[in-house]
């Protein structure tokens, strides 16, 4: 293989896409947003457990139902441990109002196929009307008539298409229930629709998760992406469900032997400062990697955000990254290995 996958994946930010975030800041900034961002970044840099600023990256899962059954996704395996729900437009507007003056972007995805929510385009248009960038991830194995025009017309700024193969045979091994040829056809149709309307958005990213069964198709997929005309082709390393008990078995089955596993990030967890993750039922998860409802830090359909953002759960989580030993309530973050913790929270 001509590509050096180890080197390419080493350059991929797994939890942020800096260029996209920077573009959102340039296009959607106001003095109020900028001042809030400085407050948040200062709190994170100094590892404060109380954050006076508001999160400026909002993750909203409009639906946690999916049409695929991917074997490393809790939604696909049935291990979501949360009621399957569709967020309504009314609920979305109620949930998002505390963040309108501060948010730079809203990510409309997490545990489901967002395009299955019939009101998701109204949500995206709401974000555009309030000067907030929008992005979405989709498997694009969708058959709804006219949906490509709705994607372009909604004002969506960035679309990530999850496509980890260059052939139907390899595609179906992981994207179970999906249709490779349909995804490719939809990609072509979406780009043609965008170009015909003279629109610059959404920018389209082909996201390829590198796994044991598909790594031989990376170059072929990259060539196909270039031929179709997507804006970005991105490789990311395979990830595994949070807290899964058979982790070693899953790694042997899916992780390429030649690629090293990622090390904990030497930083405080930015999810606890910059972002908030909101599920379709209003539940606030500590981050986008924790699906289980029992680990929620609060619920925005039953409580005000001001009462959640610096509650005992959030402050205990942030205290994990203090240089001194801390105390607090028992939270799921105690067992997280994504970030290198410095403190210790007791139960």
mmCIF file of C-alpha atoms in Angstrom:
data_model
loop_
_atom_site.group_PDB
_atom_site.id
_atom_site.type_symbol
_atom_site.label_atom_id
_atom_site.label_comp_id
_atom_site.label_asym_id
_atom_site.label_seq_id
_atom_site.Cartn_x
_atom_site.Cartn_y
_atom_site.Cartn_z
ATOM 1 C CA UNK A 1 0.000 0.000 0.000
ATOM 2 C CA UNK A 2 1.374 3.388 -1.014
ATOM 3 C CA UNK A 3 -0.232 5.308 1.830
ATOM 4 C CA UNK A 4 1.416 5.434 5.244
ATOM 5 C CA UNK A 5 -1.721 4.877 7.340
ATOM 6 C CA UNK A 6 0.086 5.202 10.659
ATOM 7 C CA UNK A 7 1.409 8.640 9.726
ATOM 8 C CA UNK A 8 -1.936 9.767 8.291
ATOM 9 C CA UNK A 9 -3.926 8.686 11.323
ATOM 10 C CA UNK A 10 -1.415 10.323 13.661
ATOM 11 C CA UNK A 11 -2.328 13.668 12.099
ATOM 12 C CA UNK A 12 -6.076 13.167 12.482
ATOM 13 C CA UNK A 13 -7.654 14.946 15.457
ATOM 14 C CA UNK A 14 -10.039 12.321 16.809
ATOM 15 C CA UNK A 15 -12.247 14.607 18.840
ATOM 16 C CA UNK A 16 -12.062 17.920 17.006
ATOM 17 C CA UNK A 17 -11.760 19.126 13.451
ATOM 18 C CA UNK A 18 -9.848 22.320 13.964
ATOM 19 C CA UNK A 19 -10.248 23.773 10.464
ATOM 20 C CA UNK A 20 -14.026 23.386 10.567
ATOM 21 C CA UNK A 21 -14.263 24.903 14.038
ATOM 22 C CA UNK A 22 -12.033 27.822 13.027
ATOM 23 C CA UNK A 23 -14.189 28.458 9.951
ATOM 24 C CA UNK A 24 -17.292 28.493 12.170
ATOM 25 C CA UNK A 25 -15.655 31.049 14.446
ATOM 26 C CA UNK A 26 -14.767 33.330 11.549
ATOM 27 C CA UNK A 27 -18.213 33.174 9.957
ATOM 28 C CA UNK A 28 -20.409 33.276 13.056
ATOM 29 C CA UNK A 29 -18.518 35.279 15.649
ATOM 30 C CA UNK A 30 -19.938 38.163 17.665
ATOM 31 C CA UNK A 31 -18.408 40.100 20.535
ATOM 32 C CA UNK A 32 -20.651 38.253 22.998
ATOM 33 C CA UNK A 33 -19.625 34.870 21.569
ATOM 34 C CA UNK A 34 -15.950 35.796 21.550
ATOM 35 C CA UNK A 35 -16.033 37.046 25.142
ATOM 36 C CA UNK A 36 -17.803 33.856 26.223
ATOM 37 C CA UNK A 37 -15.245 31.700 24.384
ATOM 38 C CA UNK A 38 -12.400 33.469 26.198
ATOM 39 C CA UNK A 39 -14.072 32.807 29.545
ATOM 40 C CA UNK A 40 -14.528 29.125 28.725
ATOM 41 C CA UNK A 41 -10.982 28.676 27.422
ATOM 42 C CA UNK A 42 -9.552 30.441 30.476
ATOM 43 C CA UNK A 43 -11.521 28.152 32.786
ATOM 44 C CA UNK A 44 -10.281 25.095 30.915
ATOM 45 C CA UNK A 45 -6.651 26.271 30.789
ATOM 46 C CA UNK A 46 -6.662 26.947 34.527
ATOM 47 C CA UNK A 47 -8.714 23.789 35.206
ATOM 48 C CA UNK A 48 -11.467 25.522 37.111
ATOM 49 C CA UNK A 49 -14.262 23.271 38.295
ATOM 50 C CA UNK A 50 -16.765 26.159 38.125
ATOM 51 C CA UNK A 51 -17.260 27.555 34.607
ATOM 52 C CA UNK A 52 -18.922 30.960 34.293
ATOM 53 C CA UNK A 53 -18.985 30.814 30.482
ATOM 54 C CA UNK A 54 -21.416 28.757 28.401
ATOM 55 C CA UNK A 55 -20.505 25.867 26.074
ATOM 56 C CA UNK A 56 -20.124 27.063 22.511
ATOM 57 C CA UNK A 57 -20.196 23.716 20.664
ATOM 58 C CA UNK A 58 -23.616 22.122 21.082
ATOM 59 C CA UNK A 59 -24.116 18.435 20.276
ATOM 60 C CA UNK A 60 -27.794 17.680 19.702
ATOM 61 C CA UNK A 61 -28.877 14.152 18.855
ATOM 62 C CA UNK A 62 -32.217 14.622 17.039
ATOM 63 C CA UNK A 63 -32.929 10.880 16.943
ATOM 64 C CA UNK A 64 -31.262 7.812 18.432
ATOM 65 C CA UNK A 65 -32.798 5.363 15.985
ATOM 66 C CA UNK A 66 -30.754 4.086 13.058
ATOM 67 C CA UNK A 67 -31.388 2.143 9.873
ATOM 68 C CA UNK A 68 -28.028 0.331 10.121
ATOM 69 C CA UNK A 69 -26.678 -2.183 12.633
ATOM 70 C CA UNK A 70 -22.979 -1.399 12.861
ATOM 71 C CA UNK A 71 -21.299 -3.858 15.266
ATOM 72 C CA UNK A 72 -19.221 -1.257 17.152
ATOM 73 C CA UNK A 73 -22.077 1.196 17.728
ATOM 74 C CA UNK A 74 -24.303 0.863 20.822
ATOM 75 C CA UNK A 75 -27.267 1.880 18.716
ATOM 76 C CA UNK A 76 -26.541 -0.870 16.200
ATOM 77 C CA UNK A 77 -25.923 -3.563 18.809
ATOM 78 C CA UNK A 78 -28.916 -2.652 20.958
ATOM 79 C CA UNK A 79 -26.758 -1.572 23.901
ATOM 80 C CA UNK A 80 -27.766 2.088 23.950
ATOM 81 C CA UNK A 81 -29.451 1.774 27.364
ATOM 82 C CA UNK A 82 -31.704 4.717 26.594
ATOM 83 C CA UNK A 83 -35.247 4.917 25.244
ATOM 84 C CA UNK A 84 -35.340 5.238 21.454
ATOM 85 C CA UNK A 85 -36.675 8.721 20.897
ATOM 86 C CA UNK A 86 -37.239 11.321 18.190
ATOM 87 C CA UNK A 87 -36.717 14.932 19.277
ATOM 88 C CA UNK A 88 -39.441 17.269 18.067
ATOM 89 C CA UNK A 89 -38.780 20.716 16.617
ATOM 90 C CA UNK A 90 -40.588 22.288 19.563
ATOM 91 C CA UNK A 91 -38.369 20.403 22.027
ATOM 92 C CA UNK A 92 -35.287 21.422 20.066
ATOM 93 C CA UNK A 93 -36.122 25.119 20.187
ATOM 94 C CA UNK A 94 -36.824 24.862 23.909
ATOM 95 C CA UNK A 95 -33.528 23.068 24.537
ATOM 96 C CA UNK A 96 -31.345 25.290 22.360
ATOM 97 C CA UNK A 97 -32.536 28.732 23.507
ATOM 98 C CA UNK A 98 -30.055 29.063 26.432
ATOM 99 C CA UNK A 99 -27.172 28.706 23.945
ATOM 100 C CA UNK A 100 -28.304 30.918 21.042
ATOM 101 C CA UNK A 101 -26.213 33.961 22.020
ATOM 102 C CA UNK A 102 -23.087 31.893 22.720
ATOM 103 C CA UNK A 103 -23.014 28.922 20.332
ATOM 104 C CA UNK A 104 -20.696 28.846 17.350
ATOM 105 C CA UNK A 105 -21.958 25.529 16.018
ATOM 106 C CA UNK A 106 -24.458 22.737 16.515
ATOM 107 C CA UNK A 107 -23.656 19.119 15.637
ATOM 108 C CA UNK A 108 -26.892 17.399 14.659
ATOM 109 C CA UNK A 109 -25.918 13.779 15.292
ATOM 110 C CA UNK A 110 -24.701 11.235 17.799
ATOM 111 C CA UNK A 111 -26.363 7.820 18.192
ATOM 112 C CA UNK A 112 -28.838 7.706 15.321
ATOM 113 C CA UNK A 113 -29.328 8.474 11.643
ATOM 114 C CA UNK A 114 -30.318 12.132 11.805
ATOM 115 C CA UNK A 115 -32.001 12.163 8.394
ATOM 116 C CA UNK A 116 -34.686 9.856 9.798
ATOM 117 C CA UNK A 117 -36.012 12.749 11.891
ATOM 118 C CA UNK A 118 -38.590 14.479 9.650
ATOM 119 C CA UNK A 119 -38.045 17.826 11.395
ATOM 120 C CA UNK A 120 -34.258 17.902 11.335
ATOM 121 C CA UNK A 121 -34.139 20.366 8.441
ATOM 122 C CA UNK A 122 -36.298 22.825 10.391
ATOM 123 C CA UNK A 123 -33.774 22.519 13.228
ATOM 124 C CA UNK A 124 -30.870 23.194 10.888
ATOM 125 C CA UNK A 125 -32.664 26.208 9.387
ATOM 126 C CA UNK A 126 -33.293 27.506 12.926
ATOM 127 C CA UNK A 127 -29.549 27.366 13.575
ATOM 128 C CA UNK A 128 -28.812 29.236 10.332
ATOM 129 C CA UNK A 129 -31.377 31.913 11.174
ATOM 130 C CA UNK A 130 -29.655 32.469 14.517
ATOM 131 C CA UNK A 131 -26.108 32.733 13.139
ATOM 132 C CA UNK A 132 -24.997 29.288 14.300
ATOM 133 C CA UNK A 133 -22.986 26.891 12.134
ATOM 134 C CA UNK A 134 -24.368 23.398 11.604
ATOM 135 C CA UNK A 135 -22.881 20.020 10.845
ATOM 136 C CA UNK A 136 -24.251 16.518 10.592
ATOM 137 C CA UNK A 137 -22.993 12.961 10.192
ATOM 138 C CA UNK A 138 -24.987 10.486 8.103
ATOM 139 C CA UNK A 139 -24.607 7.031 6.616
ATOM 140 C CA UNK A 140 -26.487 8.446 3.577
ATOM 141 C CA UNK A 141 -28.054 5.041 2.933
ATOM 142 C CA UNK A 142 -31.379 6.854 2.563
ATOM 143 C CA UNK A 143 -34.133 6.573 -0.031
ATOM 144 C CA UNK A 144 -36.422 9.548 0.755
ATOM 145 C CA UNK A 145 -37.449 11.414 -2.364
ATOM 146 C CA UNK A 146 -36.141 14.962 -2.624
ATOM 147 C CA UNK A 147 -33.907 14.696 0.407
ATOM 148 C CA UNK A 148 -30.773 15.939 -1.390
ATOM 149 C CA UNK A 149 -32.533 19.198 -2.170
ATOM 150 C CA UNK A 150 -33.610 19.510 1.462
ATOM 151 C CA UNK A 151 -30.033 18.977 2.662
ATOM 152 C CA UNK A 152 -28.755 21.778 0.427
ATOM 153 C CA UNK A 153 -31.722 24.076 1.043
ATOM 154 C CA UNK A 154 -31.679 23.750 4.828
ATOM 155 C CA UNK A 155 -28.465 25.727 5.243
ATOM 156 C CA UNK A 156 -26.444 22.784 6.549
ATOM 157 C CA UNK A 157 -22.803 23.852 6.427
ATOM 158 C CA UNK A 158 -20.928 20.563 6.811
ATOM 159 C CA UNK A 159 -21.914 16.951 6.160
ATOM 160 C CA UNK A 160 -19.849 13.938 7.192
ATOM 161 C CA UNK A 161 -20.702 10.797 5.236
ATOM 162 C CA UNK A 162 -19.697 7.592 7.011
ATOM 163 C CA UNK A 163 -18.417 5.326 4.263
ATOM 164 C CA UNK A 164 -15.695 2.831 5.135
ATOM 165 C CA UNK A 165 -15.224 0.940 1.879
ATOM 166 C CA UNK A 166 -14.766 1.167 -1.858
ATOM 167 C CA UNK A 167 -16.861 -1.897 -2.731
ATOM 168 C CA UNK A 168 -20.214 -3.388 -1.671
ATOM 169 C CA UNK A 169 -18.518 -6.550 -0.408
ATOM 170 C CA UNK A 170 -16.324 -4.727 2.090
ATOM 171 C CA UNK A 171 -18.980 -2.126 2.959
ATOM 172 C CA UNK A 172 -21.563 -4.634 4.150
ATOM 173 C CA UNK A 173 -19.150 -6.264 6.612
ATOM 174 C CA UNK A 174 -19.454 -3.282 8.954
ATOM 175 C CA UNK A 175 -22.290 -1.051 7.682
ATOM 176 C CA UNK A 176 -24.810 -3.825 8.141
ATOM 177 C CA UNK A 177 -28.178 -3.047 6.608
ATOM 178 C CA UNK A 178 -26.744 -0.309 4.398
ATOM 179 C CA UNK A 179 -26.438 -0.180 0.624
ATOM 180 C CA UNK A 180 -23.067 0.864 -0.801
ATOM 181 C CA UNK A 181 -24.365 1.622 -4.285
ATOM 182 C CA UNK A 182 -27.166 3.762 -2.824
ATOM 183 C CA UNK A 183 -24.682 5.792 -0.773
ATOM 184 C CA UNK A 184 -22.481 6.431 -3.808
ATOM 185 C CA UNK A 185 -25.530 7.392 -5.877
ATOM 186 C CA UNK A 186 -26.717 9.755 -3.133
ATOM 187 C CA UNK A 187 -23.272 11.341 -2.875
ATOM 188 C CA UNK A 188 -23.250 12.043 -6.614
ATOM 189 C CA UNK A 189 -26.809 13.384 -6.475
ATOM 190 C CA UNK A 190 -26.045 15.617 -3.481
ATOM 191 C CA UNK A 191 -22.992 17.171 -5.112
ATOM 192 C CA UNK A 192 -24.876 17.656 -8.386
ATOM 193 C CA UNK A 193 -27.738 19.352 -6.508
ATOM 194 C CA UNK A 194 -25.355 21.598 -4.601
ATOM 195 C CA UNK A 195 -23.536 22.596 -7.772
ATOM 196 C CA UNK A 196 -26.735 23.159 -9.752
ATOM 197 C CA UNK A 197 -27.961 25.585 -7.089
ATOM 198 C CA UNK A 198 -24.645 27.396 -6.988
ATOM 199 C CA UNK A 199 -24.303 26.660 -3.285
ATOM 200 C CA UNK A 200 -21.006 26.304 -1.444
ATOM 201 C CA UNK A 201 -22.630 24.256 1.302
ATOM 202 C CA UNK A 202 -22.746 21.761 2.675
ATOM 203 C CA UNK A 203 -19.074 20.959 2.489
ATOM 204 C CA UNK A 204 -18.922 17.187 2.217
ATOM 205 C CA UNK A 205 -16.495 14.915 4.015
ATOM 206 C CA UNK A 206 -16.077 11.240 3.212
ATOM 207 C CA UNK A 207 -15.110 9.690 6.543
ATOM 208 C CA UNK A 208 -13.379 6.318 6.361
ATOM 209 C CA UNK A 209 -12.870 4.372 9.613
ATOM 210 C CA UNK A 210 -9.749 2.258 9.134
ATOM 211 C CA UNK A 211 -10.364 -1.329 10.248
ATOM 212 C CA UNK A 212 -8.793 -4.707 9.694
ATOM 213 C CA UNK A 213 -11.213 -5.753 6.953
ATOM 214 C CA UNK A 214 -11.128 -2.514 4.919
ATOM 215 C CA UNK A 215 -7.641 -1.028 5.119
ATOM 216 C CA UNK A 216 -6.711 -2.519 1.743
ATOM 217 C CA UNK A 217 -9.388 -0.315 0.116
ATOM 218 C CA UNK A 218 -8.213 3.048 1.459
ATOM 219 C CA UNK A 219 -6.454 4.154 -1.728
ATOM 220 C CA UNK A 220 -9.307 2.953 -3.912
ATOM 221 C CA UNK A 221 -11.796 4.859 -1.757
ATOM 222 C CA UNK A 222 -9.654 7.979 -1.900
ATOM 223 C CA UNK A 223 -9.589 7.786 -5.687
ATOM 224 C CA UNK A 224 -13.358 7.312 -5.818
ATOM 225 C CA UNK A 225 -13.904 10.257 -3.475
ATOM 226 C CA UNK A 226 -11.794 12.471 -5.731
ATOM 227 C CA UNK A 227 -13.719 11.308 -8.803
ATOM 228 C CA UNK A 228 -17.112 11.975 -7.172
ATOM 229 C CA UNK A 229 -15.992 15.414 -6.031
ATOM 230 C CA UNK A 230 -16.258 15.345 -2.232
ATOM 231 C CA UNK A 231 -14.448 18.180 -0.494
ATOM 232 C CA UNK A 232 -12.518 16.145 2.081
ATOM 233 C CA UNK A 233 -11.463 12.524 2.414
ATOM 234 C CA UNK A 234 -10.641 11.751 6.035
ATOM 235 C CA UNK A 235 -9.254 8.622 7.659
ATOM 236 C CA UNK A 236 -9.982 8.027 11.328
ATOM 237 C CA UNK A 237 -8.915 5.157 13.596
ATOM 238 C CA UNK A 238 -11.458 2.595 14.702
ATOM 239 C CA UNK A 239 -13.054 3.314 18.063
ATOM 240 C CA UNK A 240 -14.787 1.030 20.514
ATOM 241 C CA UNK A 241 -17.924 1.436 22.644
ATOM 242 C CA UNK A 242 -17.369 3.114 25.991
ATOM 243 C CA UNK A 243 -17.138 0.648 28.856
ATOM 244 C CA UNK A 244 -17.528 -2.434 26.657
ATOM 245 C CA UNK A 245 -16.601 -5.624 28.515
ATOM 246 C CA UNK A 246 -15.168 -7.633 25.589
ATOM 247 C CA UNK A 247 -12.800 -4.884 24.434
ATOM 248 C CA UNK A 248 -9.845 -7.192 23.692
ATOM 249 C CA UNK A 249 -12.010 -9.474 21.558
ATOM 250 C CA UNK A 250 -13.340 -6.515 19.582
ATOM 251 C CA UNK A 251 -9.837 -5.161 19.046
ATOM 252 C CA UNK A 252 -8.656 -8.497 17.689
ATOM 253 C CA UNK A 253 -11.620 -8.632 15.317
ATOM 254 C CA UNK A 254 -11.655 -5.044 14.028
ATOM 255 C CA UNK A 255 -8.412 -3.189 14.781
ATOM 256 C CA UNK A 256 -5.592 -3.439 12.216
ATOM 257 C CA UNK A 257 -2.580 -5.188 13.721
ATOM 258 C CA UNK A 258 -0.190 -2.685 12.151
ATOM 259 C CA UNK A 259 -1.792 0.403 13.683
ATOM 260 C CA UNK A 260 -1.086 1.331 17.317
ATOM 261 C CA UNK A 261 -3.940 1.993 19.724
ATOM 262 C CA UNK A 262 -4.387 5.621 20.734
ATOM 263 C CA UNK A 263 -2.931 6.868 23.996
ATOM 264 C CA UNK A 264 -4.852 9.028 26.505
ATOM 265 C CA UNK A 265 -4.856 12.701 25.597
ATOM 266 C CA UNK A 266 -2.670 14.837 27.856
ATOM 267 C CA UNK A 267 -5.292 17.488 28.433
ATOM 268 C CA UNK A 268 -8.253 18.210 30.593
ATOM 269 C CA UNK A 269 -11.445 16.925 28.986
ATOM 270 C CA UNK A 270 -12.668 19.696 26.690
ATOM 271 C CA UNK A 271 -16.162 18.198 26.566
ATOM 272 C CA UNK A 272 -16.653 19.430 30.130
ATOM 273 C CA UNK A 273 -15.954 23.030 29.118
ATOM 274 C CA UNK A 274 -16.480 23.721 25.423
ATOM 275 C CA UNK A 275 -19.457 21.541 24.636
ATOM 276 C CA UNK A 276 -22.688 20.055 25.901
ATOM 277 C CA UNK A 277 -24.159 16.771 24.627
ATOM 278 C CA UNK A 278 -27.950 16.603 24.501
ATOM 279 C CA UNK A 279 -29.898 13.419 23.763
ATOM 280 C CA UNK A 280 -33.316 13.215 22.059
ATOM 281 C CA UNK A 281 -34.995 12.809 25.459
ATOM 282 C CA UNK A 282 -33.315 15.986 26.754
ATOM 283 C CA UNK A 283 -30.762 14.071 28.798
ATOM 284 C CA UNK A 284 -27.365 15.767 29.140
ATOM 285 C CA UNK A 285 -24.495 13.295 28.776
ATOM 286 C CA UNK A 286 -20.986 14.223 29.960
ATOM 287 C CA UNK A 287 -19.772 13.752 26.376
ATOM 288 C CA UNK A 288 -20.763 12.256 23.029
ATOM 289 C CA UNK A 289 -19.170 8.880 23.873
ATOM 290 C CA UNK A 290 -21.473 7.928 26.766
ATOM 291 C CA UNK A 291 -24.897 6.669 25.609
ATOM 292 C CA UNK A 292 -26.324 5.245 28.838
ATOM 293 C CA UNK A 293 -29.099 7.361 30.385
ATOM 294 C CA UNK A 294 -28.088 6.412 33.934
ATOM 295 C CA UNK A 295 -24.910 8.488 33.530
ATOM 296 C CA UNK A 296 -26.706 11.707 32.539
ATOM 297 C CA UNK A 297 -25.718 14.903 34.360
ATOM 298 C CA UNK A 298 -29.235 16.372 34.019
ATOM 299 C CA UNK A 299 -32.147 16.862 31.633
ATOM 300 C CA UNK A 300 -32.892 20.064 29.748
ATOM 301 C CA UNK A 301 -36.576 19.234 29.302
ATOM 302 C CA UNK A 302 -37.108 19.191 33.059
ATOM 303 C CA UNK A 303 -34.453 21.560 34.419
ATOM 304 C CA UNK A 304 -32.747 24.824 33.493
ATOM 305 C CA UNK A 305 -29.271 24.669 32.014
ATOM 306 C CA UNK A 306 -27.990 27.033 34.718
ATOM 307 C CA UNK A 307 -28.832 24.361 37.301
ATOM 308 C CA UNK A 308 -26.967 21.650 35.372
ATOM 309 C CA UNK A 309 -23.773 23.243 34.032
ATOM 310 C CA UNK A 310 -22.053 23.603 37.407
ATOM 311 C CA UNK A 311 -23.875 20.940 39.394
ATOM 312 C CA UNK A 312 -22.120 18.280 41.487
ATOM 313 C CA UNK A 313 -21.703 15.972 38.470
ATOM 314 C CA UNK A 314 -19.987 18.531 36.244
ATOM 315 C CA UNK A 315 -17.811 19.915 39.019
ATOM 316 C CA UNK A 316 -16.751 16.431 40.131
ATOM 317 C CA UNK A 317 -15.843 15.567 36.535
ATOM 318 C CA UNK A 318 -13.738 18.695 36.082
ATOM 319 C CA UNK A 319 -12.071 18.076 39.434
ATOM 320 C CA UNK A 320 -10.595 14.868 38.007
ATOM 321 C CA UNK A 321 -8.111 17.014 36.073
ATOM 322 C CA UNK A 322 -6.907 19.153 38.948
ATOM 323 C CA UNK A 323 -3.297 18.715 40.007
ATOM 324 C CA UNK A 324 -4.449 17.963 43.549
ATOM 325 C CA UNK A 325 -6.590 15.100 44.738
ATOM 326 C CA UNK A 326 -10.242 16.049 44.717
ATOM 327 C CA UNK A 327 -13.444 14.691 46.127
ATOM 328 C CA UNK A 328 -16.935 14.558 44.720
ATOM 329 C CA UNK A 329 -19.771 12.322 43.611
ATOM 330 C CA UNK A 330 -19.266 9.099 41.713
ATOM 331 C CA UNK A 331 -19.552 9.661 37.964
ATOM 332 C CA UNK A 332 -18.910 7.736 34.768
ATOM 333 C CA UNK A 333 -15.917 9.976 33.995
ATOM 334 C CA UNK A 334 -13.969 8.169 36.719
ATOM 335 C CA UNK A 335 -13.490 5.198 34.394
ATOM 336 C CA UNK A 336 -12.795 7.173 31.201
ATOM 337 C CA UNK A 337 -9.432 6.526 29.530
ATOM 338 C CA UNK A 338 -9.681 9.090 26.697
ATOM 339 C CA UNK A 339 -8.016 11.829 28.727
ATOM 340 C CA UNK A 340 -5.179 11.523 31.218
ATOM 341 C CA UNK A 341 -6.625 12.454 34.619
ATOM 342 C CA UNK A 342 -4.575 13.987 37.399
ATOM 343 C CA UNK A 343 -7.002 14.110 40.306
ATOM 344 C CA UNK A 344 -8.974 11.347 41.940
ATOM 345 C CA UNK A 345 -12.671 11.502 42.716
ATOM 346 C CA UNK A 346 -13.896 9.368 45.557
ATOM 347 C CA UNK A 347 -17.275 7.682 45.652
#
